[in-house]
Structures are given as C-alpha cells and as structure tokens.
mmCIF file of C-alpha atoms in Angstrom:
data_model
loop_
_atom_site.group_PDB
_atom_site.id
_atom_site.type_symbol
_atom_site.label_atom_id
_atom_site.label_comp_id
_atom_site.label_asym_id
_atom_site.label_seq_id
_atom_site.Cartn_x
_atom_site.Cartn_y
_atom_site.Cartn_z
ATOM 1 C CA SER M 549 -11.931 3.941 6.401
ATOM 2 C CA ALA M 550 -15.388 5.079 7.125
ATOM 3 C CA LEU M 551 -14.285 8.354 8.562
ATOM 4 C CA PHE M 552 -12.267 8.856 5.202
ATOM 5 C CA SER M 553 -15.288 8.040 3.182
ATOM 6 C CA MET M 554 -17.477 10.576 5.203
ATOM 7 C CA MET M 555 -14.742 13.168 4.463
ATOM 8 C CA LEU M 556 -14.738 12.670 0.805
ATOM 9 C CA GLN M 557 -18.427 12.591 0.827
ATOM 10 C CA ASN M 558 -18.394 16.038 2.435
ATOM 11 C CA MET M 559 -16.507 17.146 -0.448
ATOM 12 C CA GLN M 560 -19.182 15.827 -2.934
ATOM 13 C CA LEU M 561 -17.185 12.794 -4.003
ATOM 14 C CA PRO M 562 -19.231 9.434 -3.687
ATOM 15 C CA THR M 563 -17.358 6.692 -2.165
ATOM 16 C CA LYS M 564 -17.668 2.906 -1.470
ATOM 17 C CA THR M 565 -15.746 1.153 1.487
ATOM 18 C CA PHE M 566 -14.611 -2.224 1.437
ATOM 19 C CA GLN M 567 -13.778 -4.665 4.384
ATOM 20 C CA ALA M 568 -11.555 -7.678 3.452
ATOM 21 C CA PHE M 569 -14.470 -10.111 3.613
ATOM 22 C CA GLN M 570 -16.231 -7.867 0.875
ATOM 23 C CA LEU M 571 -13.384 -8.482 -1.617
ATOM 24 C CA GLN M 572 -12.632 -12.086 -0.591
ATOM 25 C CA ILE M 573 -8.900 -10.966 0.519
ATOM 26 C CA THR M 574 -8.096 -14.394 1.272
ATOM 27 C CA THR M 575 -5.097 -15.192 3.649
ATOM 28 C CA PHE M 576 -3.107 -18.199 4.960
ATOM 29 C CA GLY M 577 -0.936 -18.376 8.011
ATOM 30 C CA PRO M 578 -0.806 -17.277 11.337
ATOM 31 C CA HIS M 579 -3.706 -14.904 12.606
ATOM 32 C CA THR M 580 -1.378 -12.164 13.531
ATOM 33 C CA ASN M 581 0.912 -12.472 10.404
ATOM 34 C CA SER M 582 -1.177 -13.750 7.593
ATOM 35 C CA LYS M 583 -0.354 -13.508 3.802
ATOM 36 C CA ILE M 584 -2.723 -12.599 1.067
ATOM 37 C CA TYR M 585 -3.303 -15.011 -1.685
ATOM 38 C CA TYR M 586 -6.596 -13.901 -3.317
ATOM 39 C CA ILE M 587 -8.413 -10.754 -3.834
ATOM 40 C CA ASN M 588 -11.715 -10.402 -6.049
ATOM 41 C CA LYS M 589 -11.415 -6.963 -7.835
ATOM 42 C CA GLN M 590 -14.769 -7.465 -9.422
ATOM 43 C CA PRO M 591 -16.718 -5.339 -6.529
ATOM 44 C CA ILE M 592 -14.081 -2.527 -7.049
ATOM 45 C CA LEU M 593 -14.629 -2.625 -10.923
ATOM 46 C CA ASP M 594 -18.266 -2.509 -10.431
ATOM 47 C CA ALA M 595 -17.933 0.595 -8.027
ATOM 48 C CA PHE M 596 -15.928 2.216 -10.508
ATOM 49 C CA LYS M 597 -18.471 1.804 -13.247
ATOM 50 C CA ASN M 598 -20.549 3.919 -10.919
ATOM 51 C CA ASN M 599 -17.925 6.528 -10.706
ATOM 52 C CA LEU M 600 -17.428 5.761 -6.971
ATOM 53 C CA VAL M 601 -14.013 6.214 -5.259
ATOM 54 C CA CYS M 602 -13.160 3.208 -3.596
ATOM 55 C CA ILE M 603 -11.612 2.641 0.144
ATOM 56 C CA VAL M 604 -10.165 -0.289 1.078
ATOM 57 C CA SER M 605 -9.578 -1.323 4.554
ATOM 58 C CA GLY M 606 -5.870 -2.611 4.942
ATOM 59 C CA PHE M 607 -4.367 -4.946 7.310
ATOM 60 C CA GLN M 608 -6.828 -7.505 7.357
ATOM 61 C CA GLY M 609 -7.813 -10.691 5.531
ATOM 62 C CA VAL M 610 -9.990 -13.705 5.812
ATOM 63 C CA ASN M 611 -8.801 -17.222 5.989
ATOM 64 C CA GLU M 612 -10.163 -20.590 4.606
ATOM 65 C CA ASN M 613 -12.517 -20.795 7.875
ATOM 66 C CA ASN M 614 -13.965 -17.176 7.353
ATOM 67 C CA GLU M 615 -12.099 -15.871 10.451
ATOM 68 C CA ILE M 616 -10.824 -12.348 10.089
ATOM 69 C CA THR M 617 -6.832 -12.374 10.374
ATOM 70 C CA THR M 618 -4.199 -9.480 10.184
ATOM 71 C CA LEU M 619 -1.239 -8.902 8.135
ATOM 72 C CA GLY M 620 0.956 -7.880 10.575
ATOM 73 C CA ARG M 621 3.274 -5.007 10.991
ATOM 74 C CA GLY M 622 3.201 -3.265 7.532
ATOM 75 C CA GLY M 623 0.035 -4.755 6.754
ATOM 76 C CA SER M 624 -1.835 -1.649 5.068
ATOM 77 C CA ASP M 625 1.377 -0.994 2.996
ATOM 78 C CA THR M 626 1.219 -4.932 2.011
ATOM 79 C CA THR M 627 -2.771 -4.674 1.195
ATOM 80 C CA ALA M 628 -1.998 -1.618 -1.024
ATOM 81 C CA ALA M 629 0.694 -3.431 -2.928
ATOM 82 C CA ALA M 630 -1.687 -6.479 -3.212
ATOM 83 C CA LEU M 631 -4.245 -4.306 -5.036
ATOM 84 C CA GLY M 632 -1.533 -2.672 -7.119
ATOM 85 C CA ALA M 633 -0.722 -6.454 -8.317
ATOM 86 C CA VAL M 634 -4.214 -7.094 -8.882
ATOM 87 C CA PHE M 635 -4.839 -4.046 -10.819
ATOM 88 C CA SER M 636 -1.406 -3.967 -12.627
ATOM 89 C CA LYS M 637 -0.650 -0.412 -11.281
ATOM 90 C CA ASP M 638 1.346 1.590 -9.489
ATOM 91 C CA VAL M 639 0.902 2.235 -5.600
ATOM 92 C CA GLU M 640 1.312 5.457 -3.727
ATOM 93 C CA ILE M 641 1.835 5.044 -0.101
ATOM 94 C CA TYR M 642 1.558 8.112 2.176
ATOM 95 C CA SER M 643 3.276 8.343 5.646
ATOM 96 C CA ASP M 644 4.487 10.966 7.956
ATOM 97 C CA PHE M 645 7.684 11.475 5.847
ATOM 98 C CA SER M 646 8.131 12.667 2.397
ATOM 99 C CA GLY M 647 9.944 9.514 1.151
ATOM 100 C CA VAL M 648 12.805 6.988 1.539
ATOM 101 C CA PHE M 649 15.930 8.626 3.304
ATOM 102 C CA ALA M 650 19.328 7.426 3.543
ATOM 103 C CA GLY M 651 18.808 7.099 7.069
ATOM 104 C CA ASP M 652 16.526 8.518 9.897
ATOM 105 C CA PRO M 653 13.998 11.054 8.425
ATOM 106 C CA ARG M 654 13.990 12.913 11.840
ATOM 107 C CA ASP M 655 17.633 13.591 11.426
ATOM 108 C CA PHE M 656 17.919 16.186 8.881
ATOM 109 C CA SER M 657 21.274 15.452 7.800
ATOM 110 C CA PHE M 658 20.083 12.649 5.979
ATOM 111 C CA LYS M 659 19.098 13.150 2.195
ATOM 112 C CA LYS M 660 15.773 12.108 0.766
ATOM 113 C CA ILE M 661 16.242 9.167 -1.927
ATOM 114 C CA SER M 662 14.399 9.958 -5.216
ATOM 115 C CA ARG M 663 14.523 6.664 -6.867
ATOM 116 C CA ILE M 664 15.612 3.177 -5.144
ATOM 117 C CA ASN M 665 15.602 -0.152 -6.534
ATOM 118 C CA HIS M 666 13.147 -2.970 -5.117
ATOM 119 C CA ASP M 667 16.198 -4.827 -3.646
ATOM 120 C CA SER M 668 17.620 -1.807 -2.192
ATOM 121 C CA MET M 669 14.273 -1.069 -0.430
ATOM 122 C CA ILE M 670 13.651 -4.560 0.808
ATOM 123 C CA SER M 671 17.123 -4.459 2.182
ATOM 124 C CA MET M 672 16.651 -1.233 4.077
ATOM 125 C CA ALA M 673 13.079 -2.500 5.372
ATOM 126 C CA ASN M 674 14.591 -5.651 6.628
ATOM 127 C CA SER M 675 17.340 -3.829 8.393
ATOM 128 C CA GLY M 676 14.807 -1.687 10.287
ATOM 129 C CA ALA M 677 13.536 1.355 8.088
ATOM 130 C CA GLY M 678 10.051 1.670 8.705
ATOM 131 C CA VAL M 679 8.717 3.802 5.595
ATOM 132 C CA ILE M 680 7.844 0.948 3.316
ATOM 133 C CA ASP M 681 7.090 -2.677 4.462
ATOM 134 C CA SER M 682 9.409 -4.949 3.007
ATOM 135 C CA ARG M 683 6.709 -7.423 2.001
ATOM 136 C CA ALA M 684 4.645 -4.699 -0.019
ATOM 137 C CA THR M 685 8.054 -3.932 -1.954
ATOM 138 C CA GLU M 686 8.743 -7.780 -2.347
ATOM 139 C CA ILE M 687 5.137 -7.756 -4.143
ATOM 140 C CA ALA M 688 6.017 -4.618 -6.207
ATOM 141 C CA LYS M 689 9.138 -6.579 -7.443
ATOM 142 C CA LYS M 690 7.347 -9.706 -8.449
ATOM 143 C CA PHE M 691 4.643 -7.791 -10.045
ATOM 144 C CA SER M 692 6.749 -5.228 -11.628
ATOM 145 C CA PHE M 693 5.092 -2.135 -10.614
ATOM 146 C CA ASP M 694 6.407 0.976 -8.554
ATOM 147 C CA ILE M 695 5.719 2.272 -5.317
ATOM 148 C CA ILE M 696 5.725 5.951 -4.488
ATOM 149 C CA SER M 697 6.295 7.113 -0.947
ATOM 150 C CA LYS M 698 5.153 10.482 0.000
ATOM 151 C CA SER M 699 3.977 12.664 2.740
ATOM 152 C CA SER M 700 0.694 12.447 3.909
ATOM 153 C CA THR M 701 0.991 16.345 4.992
ATOM 154 C CA LYS M 702 2.637 17.548 1.832
ATOM 155 C CA PRO M 703 0.954 15.393 -1.021
ATOM 156 C CA ASN M 704 2.050 17.705 -3.603
ATOM 157 C CA HIS M 705 5.741 17.278 -2.944
ATOM 158 C CA SER M 706 7.870 14.666 -4.629
ATOM 159 C CA GLY M 707 8.606 11.557 -3.015
ATOM 160 C CA SER M 708 10.571 8.470 -3.404
ATOM 161 C CA VAL M 709 9.965 6.073 -6.382
ATOM 162 C CA ILE M 710 10.664 2.417 -5.411
ATOM 163 C CA CYS M 711 11.146 0.700 -8.833
ATOM 164 C CA GLU M 712 13.448 -1.574 -10.985
ATOM 165 C CA ILE M 713 16.027 0.935 -11.890
ATOM 166 C CA GLU M 714 19.206 -0.176 -10.616
ATOM 167 C CA SER M 715 20.855 3.130 -9.497
ATOM 168 C CA ASP M 716 19.708 4.942 -6.389
ATOM 169 C CA ILE M 717 19.875 8.926 -6.751
ATOM 170 C CA ILE M 718 19.837 10.885 -3.521
ATOM 171 C CA SER M 719 18.228 14.196 -3.983
#
C-alpha cells in the first residue's frame, strides 16, 4: 500500500493508507483464516472529505485481543468485498487475467465469461478457479452488489461482471 501510495502521489494524487487496526477491521476465527465481522468506515469517509484517495491493505484484520490476523487465501478479495458491503458499492478486482473464463485462462481455447451469477462464481471458486475468492463472492451475494474482475495490465478492457443475473453469457 505504501508503494502504491507513493506512485499515486508522484501523479499528484493525494492519498491516505489504512492498515487493519486503523479501520478496526475486526475478525474472529483462526489467525490464518479469520473472518471479518466489523469495519469502521468513518476514517475513510473523513479522508474522502479531504479529497484523498484511500488505500486499504487487504488480507489482514485484528481480533478481540488486538492481535493481527490474516484472512487466508483470497483475503485481499475478501477485504475488497467487505468494503463493498460497508459502502454499498460494486467492487472492481484486478488480477493477471481479464476476467472469469470458462476454463484455465492460460489455455486460449477458453472464452471469457462477460456476466456470471454469484452462485456460479462461488461454485467455480470452490472447484479451484482462482480468479475471485468464494468468500468475496458470498459477501457480494449477501449484500447484493457486483464484483467486476478486470486485468491489471489492461484496465480499460472489459472484464467479467459477477452479479445476480441468472444467465451466464460467454463473450
């Protein structure tokens, strides 16, 4: 988060970084696979009032004993989804791939899925698809928002929308 903040500041964009303890990202469960149950959004709202770009470190939380915990595999996706739930906003998640594919995206015979419903994405993630974590998608489903999966190297290209739509459309 510090390096990303420095990059944005070099582009004349003022930033504020947040670690788990600063937002009271409160977790429960095992240290290496905790679950989020509370986020204090007020520090982010205060930063927005000062026109700051907010950067939140994912993958971490703080338990009831003030110990740092981690959210396990996919924890950054889960943090992003939890913030989407707190702010009632859709979430964009960037990775090496330009969305969700019908198979391994490194195999060019598989097509990108432009829209996929939450349940199908959860099923794919639980079966080993590594694009979006199933816990993140479960949060999006529970709080009725979309996750947009896009490429970090081609951010202007269309990605895949994970949403409540029932039909899967392959582009």
